[in-house]
Tab-separated table of C-alpha atoms and ligand atoms in Angstrom:
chain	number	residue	atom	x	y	z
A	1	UNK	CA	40.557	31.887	-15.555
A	2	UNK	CA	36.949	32.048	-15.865
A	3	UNK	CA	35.102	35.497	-14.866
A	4	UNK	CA	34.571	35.596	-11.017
A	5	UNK	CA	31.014	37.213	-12.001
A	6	UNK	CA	29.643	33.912	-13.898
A	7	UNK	CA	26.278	32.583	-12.941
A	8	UNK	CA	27.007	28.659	-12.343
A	9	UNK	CA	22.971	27.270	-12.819
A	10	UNK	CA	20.953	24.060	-12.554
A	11	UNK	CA	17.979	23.928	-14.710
A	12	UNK	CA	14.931	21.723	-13.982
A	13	UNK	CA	11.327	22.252	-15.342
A	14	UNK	CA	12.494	25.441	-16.435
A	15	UNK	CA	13.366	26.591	-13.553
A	16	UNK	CA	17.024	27.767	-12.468
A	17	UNK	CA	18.525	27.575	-9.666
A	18	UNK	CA	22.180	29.337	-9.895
A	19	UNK	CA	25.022	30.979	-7.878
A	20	UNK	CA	27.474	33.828	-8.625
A	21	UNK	CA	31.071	31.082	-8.916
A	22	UNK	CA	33.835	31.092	-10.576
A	23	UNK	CA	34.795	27.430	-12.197
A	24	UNK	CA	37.763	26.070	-10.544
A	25	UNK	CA	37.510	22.481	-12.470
A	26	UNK	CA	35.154	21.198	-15.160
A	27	UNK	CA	36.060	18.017	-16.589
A	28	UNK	CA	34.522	14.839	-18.167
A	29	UNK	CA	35.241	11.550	-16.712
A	30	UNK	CA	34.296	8.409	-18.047
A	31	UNK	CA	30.785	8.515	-16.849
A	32	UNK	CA	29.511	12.053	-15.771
A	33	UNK	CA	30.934	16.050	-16.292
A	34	UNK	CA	32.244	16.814	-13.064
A	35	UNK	CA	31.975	20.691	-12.047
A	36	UNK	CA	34.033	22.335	-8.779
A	37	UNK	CA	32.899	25.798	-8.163
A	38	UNK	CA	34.244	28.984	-6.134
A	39	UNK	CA	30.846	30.376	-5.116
A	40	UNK	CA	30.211	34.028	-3.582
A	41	UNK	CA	27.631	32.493	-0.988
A	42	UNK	CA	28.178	28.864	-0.409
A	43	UNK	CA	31.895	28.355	-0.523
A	44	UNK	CA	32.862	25.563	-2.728
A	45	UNK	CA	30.616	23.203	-4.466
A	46	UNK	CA	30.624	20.428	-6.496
A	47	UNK	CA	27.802	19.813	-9.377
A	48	UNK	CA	27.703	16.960	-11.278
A	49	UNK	CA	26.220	16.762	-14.838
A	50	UNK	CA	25.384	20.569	-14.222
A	51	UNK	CA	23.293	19.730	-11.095
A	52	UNK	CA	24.159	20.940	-7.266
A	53	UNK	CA	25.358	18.602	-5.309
A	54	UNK	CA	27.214	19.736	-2.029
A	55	UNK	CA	28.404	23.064	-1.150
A	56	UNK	CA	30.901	24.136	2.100
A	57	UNK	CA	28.559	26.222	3.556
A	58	UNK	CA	25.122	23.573	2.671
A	59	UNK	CA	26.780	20.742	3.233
A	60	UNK	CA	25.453	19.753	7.079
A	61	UNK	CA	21.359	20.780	5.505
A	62	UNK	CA	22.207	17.658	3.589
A	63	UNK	CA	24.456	14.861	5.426
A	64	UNK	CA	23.578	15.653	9.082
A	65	UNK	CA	19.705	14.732	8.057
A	66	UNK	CA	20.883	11.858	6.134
A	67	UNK	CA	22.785	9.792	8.833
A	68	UNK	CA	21.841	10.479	11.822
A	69	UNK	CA	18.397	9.042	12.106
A	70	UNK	CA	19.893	5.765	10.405
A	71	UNK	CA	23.164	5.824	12.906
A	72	UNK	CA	21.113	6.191	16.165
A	73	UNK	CA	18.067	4.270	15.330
A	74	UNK	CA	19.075	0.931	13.871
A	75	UNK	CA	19.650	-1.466	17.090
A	76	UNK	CA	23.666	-1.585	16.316
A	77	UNK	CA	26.039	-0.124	13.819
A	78	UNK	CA	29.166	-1.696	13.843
A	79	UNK	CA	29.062	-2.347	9.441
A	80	UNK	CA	27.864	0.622	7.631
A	81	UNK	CA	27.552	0.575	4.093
A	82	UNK	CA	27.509	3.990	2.059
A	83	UNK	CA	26.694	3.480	-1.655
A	84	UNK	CA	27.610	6.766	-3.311
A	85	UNK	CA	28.918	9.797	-1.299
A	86	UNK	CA	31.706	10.414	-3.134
A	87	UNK	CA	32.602	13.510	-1.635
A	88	UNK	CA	32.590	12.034	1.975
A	89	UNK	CA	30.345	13.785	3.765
A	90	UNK	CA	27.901	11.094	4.333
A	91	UNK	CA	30.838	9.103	5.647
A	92	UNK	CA	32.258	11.887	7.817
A	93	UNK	CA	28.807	12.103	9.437
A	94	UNK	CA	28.796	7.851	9.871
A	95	UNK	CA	32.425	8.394	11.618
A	96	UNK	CA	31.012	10.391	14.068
A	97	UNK	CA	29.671	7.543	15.991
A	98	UNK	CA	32.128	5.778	18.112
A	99	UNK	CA	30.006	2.435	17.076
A	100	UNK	CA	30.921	2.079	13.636
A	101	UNK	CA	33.727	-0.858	13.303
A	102	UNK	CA	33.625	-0.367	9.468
A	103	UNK	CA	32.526	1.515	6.868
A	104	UNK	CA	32.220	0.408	3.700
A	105	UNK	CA	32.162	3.795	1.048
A	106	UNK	CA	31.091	2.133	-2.551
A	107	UNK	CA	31.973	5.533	-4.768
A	108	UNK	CA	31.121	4.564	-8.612
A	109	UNK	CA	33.552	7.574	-9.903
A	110	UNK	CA	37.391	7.664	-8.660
A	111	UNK	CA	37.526	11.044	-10.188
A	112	UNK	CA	34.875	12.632	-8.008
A	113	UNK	CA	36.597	11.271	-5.064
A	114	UNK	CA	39.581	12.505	-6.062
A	115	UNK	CA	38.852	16.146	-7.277
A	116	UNK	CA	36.532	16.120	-3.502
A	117	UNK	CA	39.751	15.085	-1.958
A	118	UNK	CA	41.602	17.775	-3.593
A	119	UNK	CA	39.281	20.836	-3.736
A	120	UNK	CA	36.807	19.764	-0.820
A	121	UNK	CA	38.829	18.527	1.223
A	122	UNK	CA	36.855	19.714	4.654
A	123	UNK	CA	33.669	18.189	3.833
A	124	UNK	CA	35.290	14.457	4.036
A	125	UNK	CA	37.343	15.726	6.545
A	126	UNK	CA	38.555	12.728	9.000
A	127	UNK	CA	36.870	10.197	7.311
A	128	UNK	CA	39.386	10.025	4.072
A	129	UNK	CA	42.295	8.739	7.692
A	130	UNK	CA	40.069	6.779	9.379
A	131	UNK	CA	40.945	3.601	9.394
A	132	UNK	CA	37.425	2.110	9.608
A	133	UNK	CA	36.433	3.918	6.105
A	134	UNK	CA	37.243	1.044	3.414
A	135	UNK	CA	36.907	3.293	-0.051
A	136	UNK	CA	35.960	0.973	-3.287
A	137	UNK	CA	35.579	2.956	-6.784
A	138	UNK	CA	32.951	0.078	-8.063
A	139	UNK	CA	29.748	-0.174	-8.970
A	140	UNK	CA	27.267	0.510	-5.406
A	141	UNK	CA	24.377	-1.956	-7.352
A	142	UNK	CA	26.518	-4.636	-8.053
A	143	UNK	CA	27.881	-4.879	-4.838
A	144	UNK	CA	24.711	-4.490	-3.098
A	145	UNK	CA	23.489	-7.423	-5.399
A	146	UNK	CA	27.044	-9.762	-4.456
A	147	UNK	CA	27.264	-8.938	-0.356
A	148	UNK	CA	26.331	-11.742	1.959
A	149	UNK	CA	23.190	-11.578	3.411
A	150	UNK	CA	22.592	-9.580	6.408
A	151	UNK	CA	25.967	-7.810	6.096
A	152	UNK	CA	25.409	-4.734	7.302
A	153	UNK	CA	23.660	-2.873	10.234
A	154	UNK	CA	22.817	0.210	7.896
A	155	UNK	CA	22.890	0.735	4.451
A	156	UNK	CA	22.859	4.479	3.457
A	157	UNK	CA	22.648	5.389	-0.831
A	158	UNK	CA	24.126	8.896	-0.863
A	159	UNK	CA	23.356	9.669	-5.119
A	160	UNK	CA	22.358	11.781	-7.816
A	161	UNK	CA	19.218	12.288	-9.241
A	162	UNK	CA	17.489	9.144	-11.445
A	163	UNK	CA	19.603	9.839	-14.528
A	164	UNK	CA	22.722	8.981	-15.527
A	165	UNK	CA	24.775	6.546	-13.054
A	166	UNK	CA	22.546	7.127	-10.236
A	167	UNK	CA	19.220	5.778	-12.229
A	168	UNK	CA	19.611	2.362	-10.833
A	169	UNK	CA	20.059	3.447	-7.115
A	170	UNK	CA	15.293	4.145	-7.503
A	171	UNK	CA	14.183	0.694	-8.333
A	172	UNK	CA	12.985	-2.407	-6.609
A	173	UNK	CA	15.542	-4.699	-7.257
A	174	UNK	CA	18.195	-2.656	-5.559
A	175	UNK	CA	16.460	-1.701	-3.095
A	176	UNK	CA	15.230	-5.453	-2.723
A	177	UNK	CA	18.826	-5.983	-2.284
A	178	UNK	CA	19.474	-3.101	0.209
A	179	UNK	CA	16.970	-4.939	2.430
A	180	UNK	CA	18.705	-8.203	2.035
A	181	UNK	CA	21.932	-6.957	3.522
A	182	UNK	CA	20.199	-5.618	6.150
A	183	UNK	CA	21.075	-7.332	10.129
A	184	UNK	CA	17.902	-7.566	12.044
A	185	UNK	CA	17.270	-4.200	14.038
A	186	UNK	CA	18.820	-2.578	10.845
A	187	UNK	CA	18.491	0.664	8.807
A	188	UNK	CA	17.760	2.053	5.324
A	189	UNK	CA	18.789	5.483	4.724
A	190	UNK	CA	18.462	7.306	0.982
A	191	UNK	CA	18.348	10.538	-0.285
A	192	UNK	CA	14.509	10.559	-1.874
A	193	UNK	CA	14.804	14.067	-3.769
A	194	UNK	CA	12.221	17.190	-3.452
A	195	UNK	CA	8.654	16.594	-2.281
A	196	UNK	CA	7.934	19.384	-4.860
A	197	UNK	CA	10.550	19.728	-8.043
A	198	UNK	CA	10.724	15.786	-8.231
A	199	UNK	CA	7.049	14.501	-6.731
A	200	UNK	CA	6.758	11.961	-8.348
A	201	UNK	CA	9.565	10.236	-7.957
A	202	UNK	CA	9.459	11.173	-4.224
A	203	UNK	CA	6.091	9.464	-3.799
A	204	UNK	CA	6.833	6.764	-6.121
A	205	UNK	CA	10.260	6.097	-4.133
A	206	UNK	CA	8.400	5.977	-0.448
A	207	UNK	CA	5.780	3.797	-1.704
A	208	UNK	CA	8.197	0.958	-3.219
A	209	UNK	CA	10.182	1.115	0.278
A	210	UNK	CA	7.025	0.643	1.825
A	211	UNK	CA	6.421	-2.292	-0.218
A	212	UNK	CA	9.932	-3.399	0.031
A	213	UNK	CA	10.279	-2.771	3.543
A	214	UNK	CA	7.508	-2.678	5.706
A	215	UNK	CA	8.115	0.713	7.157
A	216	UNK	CA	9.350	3.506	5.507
A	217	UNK	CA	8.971	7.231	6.323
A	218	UNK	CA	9.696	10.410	4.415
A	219	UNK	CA	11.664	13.335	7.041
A	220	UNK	CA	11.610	16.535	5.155
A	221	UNK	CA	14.161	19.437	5.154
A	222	UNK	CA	15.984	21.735	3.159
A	223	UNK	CA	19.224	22.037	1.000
A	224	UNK	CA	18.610	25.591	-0.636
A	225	UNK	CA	20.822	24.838	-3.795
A	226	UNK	CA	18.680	22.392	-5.224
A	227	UNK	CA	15.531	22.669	-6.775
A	228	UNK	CA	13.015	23.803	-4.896
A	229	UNK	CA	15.508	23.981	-1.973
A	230	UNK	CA	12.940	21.525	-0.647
A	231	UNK	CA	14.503	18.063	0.284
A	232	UNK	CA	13.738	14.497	2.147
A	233	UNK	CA	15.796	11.811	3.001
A	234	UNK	CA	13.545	8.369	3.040
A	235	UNK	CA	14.370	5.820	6.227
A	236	UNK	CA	13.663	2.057	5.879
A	237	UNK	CA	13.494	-1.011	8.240
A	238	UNK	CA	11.796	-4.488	8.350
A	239	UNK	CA	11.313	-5.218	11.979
A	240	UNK	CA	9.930	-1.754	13.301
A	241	UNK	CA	10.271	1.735	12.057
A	242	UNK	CA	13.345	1.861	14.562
A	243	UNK	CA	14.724	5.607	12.976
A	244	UNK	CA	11.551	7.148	14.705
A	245	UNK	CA	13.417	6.169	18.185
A	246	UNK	CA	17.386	7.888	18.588
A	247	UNK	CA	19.133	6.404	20.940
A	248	UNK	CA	19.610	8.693	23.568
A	249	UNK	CA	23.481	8.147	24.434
A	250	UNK	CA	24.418	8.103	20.581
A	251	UNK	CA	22.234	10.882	20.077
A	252	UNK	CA	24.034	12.729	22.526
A	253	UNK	CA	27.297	11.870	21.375
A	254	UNK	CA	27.138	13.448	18.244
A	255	UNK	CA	23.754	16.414	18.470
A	256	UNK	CA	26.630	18.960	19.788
A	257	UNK	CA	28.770	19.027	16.986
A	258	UNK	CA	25.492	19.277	14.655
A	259	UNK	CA	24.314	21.988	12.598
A	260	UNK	CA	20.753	21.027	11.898
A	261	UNK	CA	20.090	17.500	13.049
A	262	UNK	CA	18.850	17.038	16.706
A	263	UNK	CA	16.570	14.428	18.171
A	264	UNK	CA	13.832	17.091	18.441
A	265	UNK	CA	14.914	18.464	14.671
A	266	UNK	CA	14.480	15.157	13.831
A	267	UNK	CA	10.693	14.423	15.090
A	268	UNK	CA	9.730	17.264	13.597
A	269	UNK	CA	11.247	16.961	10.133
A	270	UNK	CA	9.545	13.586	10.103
A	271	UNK	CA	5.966	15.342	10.866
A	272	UNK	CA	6.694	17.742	8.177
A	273	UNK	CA	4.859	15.604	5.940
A	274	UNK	CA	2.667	17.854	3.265
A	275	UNK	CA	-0.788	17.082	3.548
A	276	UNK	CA	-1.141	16.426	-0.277
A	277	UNK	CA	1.598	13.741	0.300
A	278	UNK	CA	0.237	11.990	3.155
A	279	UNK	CA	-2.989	11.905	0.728
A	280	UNK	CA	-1.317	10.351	-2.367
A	281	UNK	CA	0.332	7.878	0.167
A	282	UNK	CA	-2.722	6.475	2.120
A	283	UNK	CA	-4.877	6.841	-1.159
A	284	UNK	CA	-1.944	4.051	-3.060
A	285	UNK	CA	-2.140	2.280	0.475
A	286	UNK	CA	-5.793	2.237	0.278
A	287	UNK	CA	-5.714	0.571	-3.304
A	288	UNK	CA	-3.375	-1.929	-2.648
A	289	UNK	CA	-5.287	-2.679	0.323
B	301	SPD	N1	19.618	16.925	-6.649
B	301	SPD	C1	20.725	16.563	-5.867
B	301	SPD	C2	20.645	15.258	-5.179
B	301	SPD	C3	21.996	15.013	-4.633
B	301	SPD	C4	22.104	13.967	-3.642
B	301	SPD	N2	23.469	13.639	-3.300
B	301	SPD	C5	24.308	14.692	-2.911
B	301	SPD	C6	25.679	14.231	-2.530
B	301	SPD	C7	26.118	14.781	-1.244
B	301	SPD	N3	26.993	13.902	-0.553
């Protein structure tokens, strides 16, 4: 067995960000090294390709702020779609919501699911049972490019960073697709990485929503394990920006068993916007303009 003591790190722009773990799995599946950790801090966590992905005792930072807006904003959510999420978290959160009729969890790697299942088991919890969680092991952009039209209330893309199998879940045809499938009234939901480690790609990301969209709007909060520890989750919709509004009885459904997320959490995360951001945004807006 590995030594308890071992520093488990992410590196990005030479920076690390590490916890005291001991590796319980570290295997290669077909398309990505898959990582389960014993951490001194966090509990268990799961990296993939060396990077932080979820953690026990993170966990809610990341998939309270990631569904909630989406579930009580969009006008219904009986079909949910999660592309990625593989460790159920996102889904657990979806579940939550008396609403949903069926979820739709389009995982790209069995084994992550599996090893989740096996070593994570709390952070999927109920949803792994519930009979309105339909689990595919496919390909989330091809099936976002083959669903009908309007064929879902809210489409949420739970991945990775832009590298490896997650690299297609940043461009404009998928998320030209995303928008296809939405219903009328519906949501967008993705994770849209740091405001600070990944800037770029954050400001590139909430710029082609807004183009693909209409509205789209940046809420800002934090998952400490990854870099920077500074996160945002980006919200989409083509009728209205309808995750600004929660529904007050769904909101009160599910803000008591929360962690972080809370309708007031909520406006506030989406005001967090750094100035230099809200610059770089209306400066693009005013050139395309
Ligand atoms: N840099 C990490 C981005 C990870 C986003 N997905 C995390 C999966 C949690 N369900």
């Amino acid at each position: 067995m590995t030594d308890p003591q071992e520093w488990v790190d992410e590196t990005h722009a030479q920076v690390r960000y590490g916890m005291v773990a001991r590796v319980v799995e570290d295997i290669h599946s077909p398309l990505q090294r898959i990582t389960i950790v014993d951490t001194a801090a966090y509990g268990r966590a799961l990296l993939l390709d060396g990077r932080w992905m979820t953690a026990e005792r993170q966990e809610r930072h990341y998939h309270e702020p990631i569904v909630h807006p989406a579930l009580c904003g969009a006008a219904s959510i009986e079909r949910v779609l999660v592309i990625g999420g593989g460790d159920g978290g996102t889904a657990r959160e979806c579940l939550r919501h008396a609403g949903v009729r069926q979820l739709d969890l389009v995982e790209i790697d069995g084994l992550v699911v599996d090893l989740c299942r096996r070593h994570l088991a709390a952070i999927g919890g109920a949803a792994w049972s519930d009979p309105r969680c339909h689990l595919t092991v496919g390909d989330g952009i091809a099936w976002a490019a083959s669903a009908p039209d309007a064929s879902y209330d809210v489409v949420i893309v739970d991945g990775s960073d832009p590298a490896g199998p997650a690299e297609g879940l940043f461009n404009r045809s998928f998320f030209e697709h995303c928008r296809r499938l939405l219903r009328p009234g519906g949501v967008f939901a993705t994770q849209s990485e740091s405001p600070e480690a990944f800037r770029q790609v954050h400001v590139d990301m909430v710029r082609l929503l807004r183009e693909v969209f209409g509205h789209a709007d940046p809420l800002y909060g934090w998952v400490p394990m990854y870099p920077s520890g500074w996160w945002s989750w980006t919200f989409a919709a083509v009728d209205a920006p309808r995750h600004h509004h929660p529904d007050a009885a769904r909101a009160a459904a599910v803000a008591s068993g929360c962690e972080i997320w809370s309708p007031r959490w909520q406006q506030g995360a989406f005001a967090a916007m750094p100035a230099c951001i809200e610059r770089e945004l209306a400066d693009s807006a005013a050139a395309a303009a």
